PDB file of C-alpha atoms in Angstrom:
ATOM      1  CA  MET A   1     -64.984  67.774   7.213  1.00 57.00           C
ATOM      2  CA  ARG A   2     -68.355  66.777   5.831  1.00 60.00           C
ATOM      3  CA  ILE A   3     -67.625  63.069   6.436  1.00 65.00           C
ATOM      4  CA  ARG A   4     -66.717  63.788  10.087  1.00 63.00           C
ATOM      5  CA  VAL A   5     -70.029  65.574  10.617  1.00 55.00           C
ATOM      6  CA  LEU A   6     -71.980  62.674   9.078  1.00 49.00           C
ATOM      7  CA  ILE A   7     -70.083  60.121  11.173  1.00 61.00           C
ATOM      8  CA  SER A   8     -70.636  62.187  14.345  1.00 59.00           C
ATOM      9  CA  LEU A   9     -74.325  62.480  13.521  1.00 57.00           C
ATOM     10  CA  ALA A  10     -74.593  58.717  12.908  1.00 52.00           C
ATOM     11  CA  VAL A  11     -72.813  57.928  16.205  1.00 56.00           C
ATOM     12  CA  ALA A  12     -75.065  60.349  18.080  1.00 55.00           C
ATOM     13  CA  THR A  13     -78.160  58.773  16.527  1.00 54.00           C
ATOM     14  CA  VAL A  14     -77.054  55.253  17.503  1.00 51.00           C
ATOM     15  CA  ALA A  15     -76.190  56.423  21.026  1.00 51.00           C
ATOM     16  CA  THR A  16     -79.582  58.089  21.404  1.00 53.00           C
ATOM     17  CA  ALA A  17     -81.394  54.976  20.186  1.00 49.00           C
ATOM     18  CA  ALA A  18     -79.417  52.821  22.613  1.00 49.00           C
ATOM     19  CA  ALA A  19     -80.231  55.180  25.489  1.00 48.00           C
ATOM     20  CA  VAL A  20     -83.928  55.016  24.644  1.00 45.00           C
ATOM     21  CA  VAL A  21     -83.870  51.207  24.598  1.00 43.00           C
ATOM     22  CA  VAL A  22     -82.039  51.072  27.938  1.00 44.00           C
ATOM     23  CA  GLY A  23     -84.419  53.670  29.381  1.00 45.00           C
ATOM     24  CA  VAL A  24     -87.463  51.691  28.330  1.00 42.00           C
ATOM     25  CA  ALA A  25     -85.988  48.511  29.807  1.00 44.00           C
ATOM     26  CA  VAL A  26     -85.326  50.244  33.127  1.00 49.00           C
ATOM     27  CA  ILE A  27     -88.773  51.847  33.297  1.00 59.00           C
ATOM     28  CA  ASP A  28     -90.597  48.718  32.202  1.00 58.00           C
ATOM     29  CA  GLY A  29     -88.466  46.549  34.488  1.00 64.00           C
ATOM     30  CA  PRO A  30     -88.122  42.830  34.363  1.00 75.00           C
ATOM     31  CA  ARG A  31     -91.226  40.926  33.410  1.00 86.00           C
ATOM     32  CA  ARG A  32     -92.659  38.798  36.157  1.00 84.00           C
ATOM     33  CA  PRO A  33     -94.495  35.624  35.350  1.00 92.00           C
ATOM     34  CA  PRO A  34     -98.276  35.790  35.138  1.00 93.00           C
ATOM     35  CA  LEU A  35    -100.301  34.783  38.167  1.00 94.00           C
ATOM     36  CA  ARG A  36    -101.154  31.095  38.132  1.00 94.00           C
ATOM     37  CA  LEU A  37    -103.687  29.958  40.685  1.00 97.00           C
ATOM     38  CA  PRO A  38    -105.537  26.647  40.701  1.00 97.00           C
ATOM     39  CA  ALA A  39    -109.274  26.605  40.197  1.00 96.00           C
ATOM     40  CA  ALA A  40    -111.395  26.405  43.322  1.00 96.00           C
ATOM     41  CA  SER A  41    -112.454  22.957  42.130  1.00 96.00           C
ATOM     42  CA  ALA A  42    -108.846  21.784  42.637  1.00 97.00           C
ATOM     43  CA  PHE A  43    -109.368  22.122  46.391  1.00 97.00           C
ATOM     44  CA  PRO A  44    -110.811  18.907  47.880  1.00 96.00           C
ATOM     45  CA  ALA A  45    -114.251  18.992  49.479  1.00 95.00           C
ATOM     46  CA  GLY A  46    -114.425  20.001  53.115  1.00 95.00           C
ATOM     47  CA  THR A  47    -112.265  22.576  54.854  1.00 95.00           C
ATOM     48  CA  CYS A  48    -110.029  23.160  51.840  1.00 96.00           C
ATOM     49  CA  ARG A  49    -112.919  23.802  49.472  1.00 97.00           C
ATOM     50  CA  ASP A  50    -114.513  26.108  52.041  1.00 96.00           C
ATOM     51  CA  ALA A  51    -111.246  28.081  52.271  1.00 97.00           C
ATOM     52  CA  ALA A  52    -110.625  28.150  48.512  1.00 98.00           C
ATOM     53  CA  ASP A  53    -112.312  31.479  47.755  1.00 98.00           C
ATOM     54  CA  ALA A  54    -110.406  33.309  50.491  1.00 98.00           C
ATOM     55  CA  VAL A  55    -107.095  31.627  49.634  1.00 98.00           C
ATOM     56  CA  LEU A  56    -107.411  32.420  45.926  1.00 98.00           C
ATOM     57  CA  ALA A  57    -108.566  36.006  46.586  1.00 98.00           C
ATOM     58  CA  LEU A  58    -105.552  36.535  48.849  1.00 98.00           C
ATOM     59  CA  GLY A  59    -103.312  35.120  46.122  1.00 98.00           C
ATOM     60  CA  ARG A  60    -104.600  37.685  43.634  1.00 98.00           C
ATOM     61  CA  PHE A  61    -104.248  40.396  46.288  1.00 98.00           C
ATOM     62  CA  THR A  62    -100.601  39.598  47.079  1.00 98.00           C
ATOM     63  CA  TYR A  63     -99.771  39.358  43.375  1.00 98.00           C
ATOM     64  CA  ASP A  64    -101.442  42.682  42.563  1.00 97.00           C
ATOM     65  CA  ASN A  65     -99.756  44.504  45.454  1.00 97.00           C
ATOM     66  CA  ALA A  66     -96.278  42.964  45.242  1.00 96.00           C
ATOM     67  CA  GLY A  67     -93.648  45.680  45.307  1.00 93.00           C
ATOM     68  CA  ALA A  68     -96.029  48.409  46.479  1.00 95.00           C
ATOM     69  CA  SER A  69     -94.667  50.822  49.055  1.00 94.00           C
ATOM     70  CA  ARG A  70     -98.148  51.118  50.599  1.00 94.00           C
ATOM     71  CA  LEU A  71    -101.408  49.272  50.360  1.00 96.00           C
ATOM     72  CA  PRO A  72    -104.525  51.075  49.102  1.00 95.00           C
ATOM     73  CA  ALA A  73    -107.044  51.983  51.811  1.00 94.00           C
ATOM     74  CA  ALA A  74    -109.549  49.489  50.336  1.00 94.00           C
ATOM     75  CA  SER A  75    -107.104  46.696  51.145  1.00 96.00           C
ATOM     76  CA  TYR A  76    -107.867  46.735  54.842  1.00 96.00           C
ATOM     77  CA  PRO A  77    -111.600  45.946  54.655  1.00 97.00           C
ATOM     78  CA  PHE A  78    -110.748  43.297  52.038  1.00 98.00           C
ATOM     79  CA  LEU A  79    -108.226  41.694  54.408  1.00 98.00           C
ATOM     80  CA  ARG A  80    -110.737  41.777  57.280  1.00 98.00           C
ATOM     81  CA  GLN A  81    -113.347  40.016  55.132  1.00 98.00           C
ATOM     82  CA  ARG A  82    -110.918  37.294  54.040  1.00 98.00           C
ATOM     83  CA  ALA A  83    -109.843  36.814  57.666  1.00 98.00           C
ATOM     84  CA  GLU A  84    -113.473  36.415  58.709  1.00 98.00           C
ATOM     85  CA  GLN A  85    -113.965  33.790  55.991  1.00 97.00           C
ATOM     86  CA  LEU A  86    -110.926  31.855  57.192  1.00 98.00           C
ATOM     87  CA  VAL A  87    -111.940  32.079  60.859  1.00 97.00           C
ATOM     88  CA  ALA A  88    -115.289  30.509  59.967  1.00 96.00           C
ATOM     89  CA  VAL A  89    -113.537  27.730  58.031  1.00 96.00           C
ATOM     90  CA  ARG A  90    -111.009  27.061  60.794  1.00 95.00           C
ATOM     91  CA  GLU A  91    -113.759  26.049  63.224  1.00 90.00           C
ATOM     92  CA  GLY A  92    -114.143  22.586  61.714  1.00 84.00           C
ATOM     93  CA  ALA A  93    -110.621  22.140  60.378  1.00 90.00           C
ATOM     94  CA  GLU A  94    -108.404  19.222  61.274  1.00 90.00           C
ATOM     95  CA  GLN A  95    -105.181  20.000  63.177  1.00 87.00           C
ATOM     96  CA  ALA A  96    -102.827  20.180  60.156  1.00 87.00           C
ATOM     97  CA  LEU A  97    -105.004  22.661  58.282  1.00 95.00           C
ATOM     98  CA  SER A  98    -105.928  24.612  61.392  1.00 95.00           C
ATOM     99  CA  GLY A  99    -102.272  25.517  61.985  1.00 96.00           C
ATOM    100  CA  ARG A 100    -101.823  26.676  58.401  1.00 97.00           C
ATOM    101  CA  ILE A 101    -105.012  28.732  58.542  1.00 98.00           C
ATOM    102  CA  ASP A 102    -103.780  30.294  61.798  1.00 98.00           C
ATOM    103  CA  ALA A 103    -100.521  31.254  60.056  1.00 98.00           C
ATOM    104  CA  VAL A 104    -102.460  33.034  57.282  1.00 98.00           C
ATOM    105  CA  LEU A 105    -104.653  34.782  59.857  1.00 98.00           C
ATOM    106  CA  THR A 106    -101.573  35.938  61.774  1.00 98.00           C
ATOM    107  CA  ALA A 107    -100.018  37.314  58.589  1.00 98.00           C
ATOM    108  CA  ILE A 108    -103.261  39.156  57.768  1.00 98.00           C
ATOM    109  CA  GLY A 109    -103.337  40.540  61.299  1.00 97.00           C
ATOM    110  CA  PHE A 110     -99.830  41.973  61.028  1.00 97.00           C
ATOM    111  CA  LEU A 111    -100.699  43.586  57.697  1.00 96.00           C
ATOM    112  CA  ARG A 112    -103.809  45.165  59.169  1.00 96.00           C
ATOM    113  CA  LEU A 113    -101.853  46.513  62.138  1.00 95.00           C
ATOM    114  CA  ARG A 114     -99.343  48.336  59.936  1.00 94.00           C
ATOM    115  CA  PRO A 115    -101.214  50.652  57.540  1.00 91.00           C
ATOM    116  CA  GLY A 116     -99.963  53.840  55.905  1.00 89.00           C
ATOM    117  CA  LYS A 117     -96.381  54.844  56.671  1.00 90.00           C
ATOM    118  CA  ALA A 118     -95.984  51.916  59.088  1.00 93.00           C
ATOM    119  CA  TYR A 119     -96.521  49.433  56.233  1.00 94.00           C
ATOM    120  CA  ASP A 120     -93.673  47.005  55.590  1.00 96.00           C
ATOM    121  CA  PRO A 121     -93.623  45.127  52.240  1.00 96.00           C
ATOM    122  CA  GLN A 122     -92.172  42.082  54.035  1.00 97.00           C
ATOM    123  CA  LEU A 123     -95.556  41.629  55.690  1.00 97.00           C
ATOM    124  CA  LEU A 124     -97.175  41.108  52.291  1.00 97.00           C
ATOM    125  CA  ARG A 125     -94.473  38.589  51.363  1.00 97.00           C
ATOM    126  CA  ASP A 126     -95.113  36.777  54.659  1.00 98.00           C
ATOM    127  CA  LEU A 127     -98.826  36.630  53.838  1.00 98.00           C
ATOM    128  CA  GLU A 128     -98.051  35.180  50.411  1.00 98.00           C
ATOM    129  CA  THR A 129     -95.739  32.561  51.913  1.00 98.00           C
ATOM    130  CA  THR A 130     -98.333  31.347  54.417  1.00 98.00           C
ATOM    131  CA  ARG A 131    -101.154  31.558  51.869  1.00 98.00           C
ATOM    132  CA  ALA A 132     -99.187  29.558  49.301  1.00 98.00           C
ATOM    133  CA  ASP A 133     -98.403  26.944  51.945  1.00 97.00           C
ATOM    134  CA  LEU A 134    -102.099  26.538  52.774  1.00 97.00           C
ATOM    135  CA  GLN A 135    -102.968  26.362  49.077  1.00 98.00           C
ATOM    136  CA  GLN A 136    -100.274  23.760  48.401  1.00 97.00           C
ATOM    137  CA  THR A 137    -101.388  21.653  51.349  1.00 96.00           C
ATOM    138  CA  CYS A 138    -104.979  21.705  50.167  1.00 96.00           C
ATOM    139  CA  VAL A 139    -104.345  21.133  46.462  1.00 96.00           C
ATOM    140  CA  SER A 140    -101.874  18.315  47.095  1.00 93.00           C
ATOM    141  CA  GLN A 141    -104.623  16.458  49.021  1.00 82.00           C
ATOM    142  CA  ALA A 142    -106.882  16.402  45.976  1.00 66.00           C
TER     143      ALA A 142
END
């Protein structure tokens, strides 16, 4: 009888430990890779360099807010400021970059139009897609 109690206690202890490990893994979730953005100096001089600060700031923003069900209220003035930076840069941009900047501005616009309960996480993913495309275009020209 005593051996059965010890075995039952040992099994219960192992089961509890396993449940804790699984629980921690579920709560902690899968690890995502760290954010890797190029330095502003990787953007060639001209339109790309002028856009670098806004593009990199938006990259940090999309990374920090990925998976959020809503954006913080401070996000909307931030997005407006980055859009204003990109509008100023677009003025002198060549055709290929101008279209990519317009795509980022459109994505920002949709995000700004859908605050609070109307927010859709796909809009943030769309912003990241267009932002990454602009970044890649600029950095590959260096």
